[in-house]
Coordinates of C-alpha atoms and ligand atoms in Angstrom, one line a residue:
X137 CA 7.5 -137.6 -77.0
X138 CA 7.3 -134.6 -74.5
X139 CA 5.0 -135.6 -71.8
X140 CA 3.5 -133.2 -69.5
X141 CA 2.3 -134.0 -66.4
X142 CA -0.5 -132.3 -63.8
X143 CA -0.4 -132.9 -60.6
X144 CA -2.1 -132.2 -56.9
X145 CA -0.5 -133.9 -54.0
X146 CA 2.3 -136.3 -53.0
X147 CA 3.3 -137.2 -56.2
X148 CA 4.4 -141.0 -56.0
X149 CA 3.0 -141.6 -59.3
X150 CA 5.3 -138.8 -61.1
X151 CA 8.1 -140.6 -59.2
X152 CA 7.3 -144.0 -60.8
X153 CA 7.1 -141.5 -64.3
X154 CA 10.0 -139.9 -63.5
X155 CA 12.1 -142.8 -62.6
X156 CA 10.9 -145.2 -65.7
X157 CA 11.7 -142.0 -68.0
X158 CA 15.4 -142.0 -66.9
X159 CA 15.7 -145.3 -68.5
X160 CA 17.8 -145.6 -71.3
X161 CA 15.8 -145.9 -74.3
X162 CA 13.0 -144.6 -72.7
X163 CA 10.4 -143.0 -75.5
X164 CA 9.5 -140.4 -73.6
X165 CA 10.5 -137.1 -71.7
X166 CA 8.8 -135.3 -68.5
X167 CA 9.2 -131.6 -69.8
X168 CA 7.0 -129.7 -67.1
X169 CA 5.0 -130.5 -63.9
X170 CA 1.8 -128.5 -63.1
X171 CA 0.3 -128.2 -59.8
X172 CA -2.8 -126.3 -58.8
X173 CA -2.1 -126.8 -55.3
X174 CA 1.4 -125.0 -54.4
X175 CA 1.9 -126.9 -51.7
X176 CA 1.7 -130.0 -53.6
X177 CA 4.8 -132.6 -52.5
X178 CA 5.1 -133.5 -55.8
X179 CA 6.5 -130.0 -57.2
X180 CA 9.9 -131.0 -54.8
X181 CA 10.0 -134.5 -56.6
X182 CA 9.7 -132.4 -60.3
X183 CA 12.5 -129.7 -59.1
X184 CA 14.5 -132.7 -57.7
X185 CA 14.5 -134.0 -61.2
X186 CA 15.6 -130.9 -63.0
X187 CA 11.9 -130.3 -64.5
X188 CA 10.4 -127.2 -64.1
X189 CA 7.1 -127.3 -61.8
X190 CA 4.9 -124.3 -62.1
X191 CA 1.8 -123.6 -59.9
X192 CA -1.6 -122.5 -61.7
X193 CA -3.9 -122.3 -58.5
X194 CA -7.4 -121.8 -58.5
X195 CA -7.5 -118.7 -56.5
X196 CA -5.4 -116.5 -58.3
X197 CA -8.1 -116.6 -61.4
X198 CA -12.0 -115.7 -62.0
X199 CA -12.6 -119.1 -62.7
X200 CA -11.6 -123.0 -63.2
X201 CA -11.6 -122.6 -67.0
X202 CA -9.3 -119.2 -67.0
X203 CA -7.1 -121.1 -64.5
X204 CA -6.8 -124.3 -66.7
X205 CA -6.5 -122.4 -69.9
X206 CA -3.2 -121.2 -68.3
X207 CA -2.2 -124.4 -67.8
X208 CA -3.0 -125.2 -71.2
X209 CA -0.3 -122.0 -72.0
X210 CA 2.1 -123.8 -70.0
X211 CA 2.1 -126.9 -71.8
X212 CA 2.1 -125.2 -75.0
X213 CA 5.2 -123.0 -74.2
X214 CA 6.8 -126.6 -73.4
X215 CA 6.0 -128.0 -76.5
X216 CA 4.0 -130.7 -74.5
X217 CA 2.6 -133.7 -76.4
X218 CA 1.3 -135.8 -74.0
X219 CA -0.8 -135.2 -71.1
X220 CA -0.8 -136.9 -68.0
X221 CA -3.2 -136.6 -64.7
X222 CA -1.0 -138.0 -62.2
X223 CA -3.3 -137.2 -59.3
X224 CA -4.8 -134.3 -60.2
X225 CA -8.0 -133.4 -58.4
X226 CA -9.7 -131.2 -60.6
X227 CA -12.1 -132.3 -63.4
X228 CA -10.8 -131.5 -67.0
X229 CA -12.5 -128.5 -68.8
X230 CA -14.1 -129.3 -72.2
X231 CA -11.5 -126.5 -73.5
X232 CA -8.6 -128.5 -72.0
X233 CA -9.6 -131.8 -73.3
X234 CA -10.5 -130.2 -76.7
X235 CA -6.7 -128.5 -76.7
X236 CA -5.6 -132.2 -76.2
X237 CA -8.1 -134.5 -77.6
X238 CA -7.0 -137.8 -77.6
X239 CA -3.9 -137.0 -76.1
X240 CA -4.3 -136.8 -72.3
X241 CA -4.1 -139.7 -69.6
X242 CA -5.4 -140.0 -66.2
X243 CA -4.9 -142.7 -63.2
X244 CA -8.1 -143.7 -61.0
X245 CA -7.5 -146.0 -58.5
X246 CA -10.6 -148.4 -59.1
X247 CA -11.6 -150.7 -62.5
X248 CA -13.3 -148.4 -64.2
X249 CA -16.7 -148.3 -64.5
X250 CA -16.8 -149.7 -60.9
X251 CA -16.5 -146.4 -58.6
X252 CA -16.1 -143.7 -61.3
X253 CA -15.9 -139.9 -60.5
X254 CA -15.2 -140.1 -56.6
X255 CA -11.6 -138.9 -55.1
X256 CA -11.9 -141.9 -52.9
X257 CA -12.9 -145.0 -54.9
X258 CA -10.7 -147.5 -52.6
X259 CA -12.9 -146.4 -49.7
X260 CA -16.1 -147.1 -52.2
X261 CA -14.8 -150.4 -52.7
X262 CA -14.1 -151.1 -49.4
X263 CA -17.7 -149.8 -48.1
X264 CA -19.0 -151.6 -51.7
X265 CA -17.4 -155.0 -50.3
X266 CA -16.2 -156.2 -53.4
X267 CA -13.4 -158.5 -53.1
X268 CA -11.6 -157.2 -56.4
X269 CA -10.8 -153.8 -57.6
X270 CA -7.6 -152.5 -59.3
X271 CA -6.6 -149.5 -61.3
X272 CA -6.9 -148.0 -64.4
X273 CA -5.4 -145.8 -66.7
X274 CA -7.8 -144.4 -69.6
X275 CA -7.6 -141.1 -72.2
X276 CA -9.5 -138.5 -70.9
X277 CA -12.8 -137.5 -72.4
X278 CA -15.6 -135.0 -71.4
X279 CA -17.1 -137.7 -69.4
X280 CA -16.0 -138.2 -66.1
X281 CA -13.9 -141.5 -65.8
X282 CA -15.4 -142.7 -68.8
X283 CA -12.8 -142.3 -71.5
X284 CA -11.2 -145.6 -73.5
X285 CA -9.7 -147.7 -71.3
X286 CA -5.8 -148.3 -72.1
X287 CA -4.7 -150.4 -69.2
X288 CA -5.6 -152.4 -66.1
X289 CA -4.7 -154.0 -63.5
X290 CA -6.8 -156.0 -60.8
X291 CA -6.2 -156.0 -56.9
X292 CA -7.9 -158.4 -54.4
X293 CA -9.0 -157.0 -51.4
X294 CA -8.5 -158.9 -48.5
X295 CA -11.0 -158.7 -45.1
X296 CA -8.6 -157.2 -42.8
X297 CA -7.8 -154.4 -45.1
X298 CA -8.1 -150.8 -44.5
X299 CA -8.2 -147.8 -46.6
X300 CA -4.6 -147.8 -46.4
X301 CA -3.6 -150.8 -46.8
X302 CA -5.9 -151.4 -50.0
X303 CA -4.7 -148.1 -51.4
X304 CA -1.3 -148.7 -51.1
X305 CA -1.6 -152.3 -52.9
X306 CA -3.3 -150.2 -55.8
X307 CA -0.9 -147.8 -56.0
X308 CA 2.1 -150.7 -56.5
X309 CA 0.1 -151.3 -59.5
X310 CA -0.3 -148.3 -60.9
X311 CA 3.0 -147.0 -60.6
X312 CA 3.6 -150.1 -62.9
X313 CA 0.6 -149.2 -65.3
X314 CA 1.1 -145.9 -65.8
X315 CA 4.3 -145.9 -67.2
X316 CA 3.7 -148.6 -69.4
X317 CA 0.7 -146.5 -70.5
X318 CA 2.9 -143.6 -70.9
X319 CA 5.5 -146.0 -73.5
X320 CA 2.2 -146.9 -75.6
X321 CA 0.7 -144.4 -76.5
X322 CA 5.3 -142.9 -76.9
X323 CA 5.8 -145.2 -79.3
X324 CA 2.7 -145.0 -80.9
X325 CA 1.6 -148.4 -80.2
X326 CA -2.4 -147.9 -78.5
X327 CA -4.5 -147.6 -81.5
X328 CA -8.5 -145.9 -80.5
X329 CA -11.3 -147.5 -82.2
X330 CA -14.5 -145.9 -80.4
X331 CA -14.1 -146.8 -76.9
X332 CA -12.3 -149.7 -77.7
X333 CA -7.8 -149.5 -77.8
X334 CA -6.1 -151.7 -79.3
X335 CA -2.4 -152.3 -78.0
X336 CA 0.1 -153.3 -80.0
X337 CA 3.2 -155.4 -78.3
Ligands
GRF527 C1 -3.5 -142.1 -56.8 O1 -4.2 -143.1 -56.1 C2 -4.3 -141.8 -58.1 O2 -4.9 -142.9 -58.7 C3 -5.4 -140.9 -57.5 O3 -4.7 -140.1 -56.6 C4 -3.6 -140.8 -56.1 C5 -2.4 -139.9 -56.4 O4 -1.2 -140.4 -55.7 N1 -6.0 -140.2 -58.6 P1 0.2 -139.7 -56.0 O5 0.0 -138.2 -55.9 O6 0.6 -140.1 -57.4 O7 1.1 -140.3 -55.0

């Protein structure tokens, strides 16, 4: 399958994609990286690997949907089949979602519902107090964080933690998630009924 993915910072997420899809037998390809941020770390991990990494940014268009329905161009001219938000900090237009209903992933670093539509849900958990969050990878959907839920993965969070700290123990676990995410819905194996998927081993 020939995944796309979109990203807006550091990137250590595509670097877990990028490294589980150089395994042999792997299901699926990384075909192009899209940043709206031009600066974005990431784009040097995507050239590293030999994929090409084009910048959409928001300023250069009238508006967030013109700018994302170049993106949407991009991925088309690449054939892409898959969409993944590996930290990408904009919210999806309808006409996005619509060009890839059913078809597009996205990371957020708390169990969703818990924390839902903030860039900084390990700091809401931490101010929260709760003594378990996690990760979770889900299909996107118009509504914010609220698509079907794929995968998982809890985290405790322990009382000396910081920010950091707590974010960094999420991320181990979803750079393990969001492969594996990635492989199911590859090999065709994550079956949607409502908001209810059904994974196949
Ligand atoms: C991750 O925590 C992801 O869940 C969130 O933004 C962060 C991106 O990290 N949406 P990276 O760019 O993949 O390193």
């Amino acid at each position: 399958m020939r995944v796309g993915v979109l990203v807006s910072g550091r990137g250590s997420n595509l670097g877990a994609l990028i490294a589980d899809a150089a395994q042999p037998g792997a299901p699926y390809r990384l075909v192009v990286v899209v940043s709206n941020r031009g600066s974005a770390p990431a784009l040097d991990r995507a050239r590293a690997a030999g994929i090409p990494a084009i910048v959409v940014e928001r300023k250069g268009f009238d508006s967030r949907a013109a700018q994302q329905g170049e993106m949407v161009c991009v991925l088309r001219q690449h054939s892409v089949e898959l969409v993944v938000m590996a930290g990408f900090d904009q919210i999806l237009e309808p006409e996005v979602i619509a060009a890839f209903a059913g078809r597009i992933l996205n990371v957020h670093p708390s169990l969703l519902p818990a924390f839902a539509g903030t860039l900084h849900a390990q700091r809401a958990a931490l101010e929260h107090g709760v003594k378990v969050t996690g990760c979770t990878v889900h299909l996107v959907t118009d509504e914010v964080d609220g698509g079907p839920i794929v995968l998982q993965a809890a985290v405790p969070v322990f009382d000396g933690d910081t920010e950091a700290s707590l974010s960094a123990r999420i991320l181990a676990q979803e750079h393990r998630l969001l492969p594996q995410a990635v492989r199911l819905l590859a090999g065709g194996r994550a079956e949607v009924k409502g908001r209810r998927v059904a994974v196949r081993a």
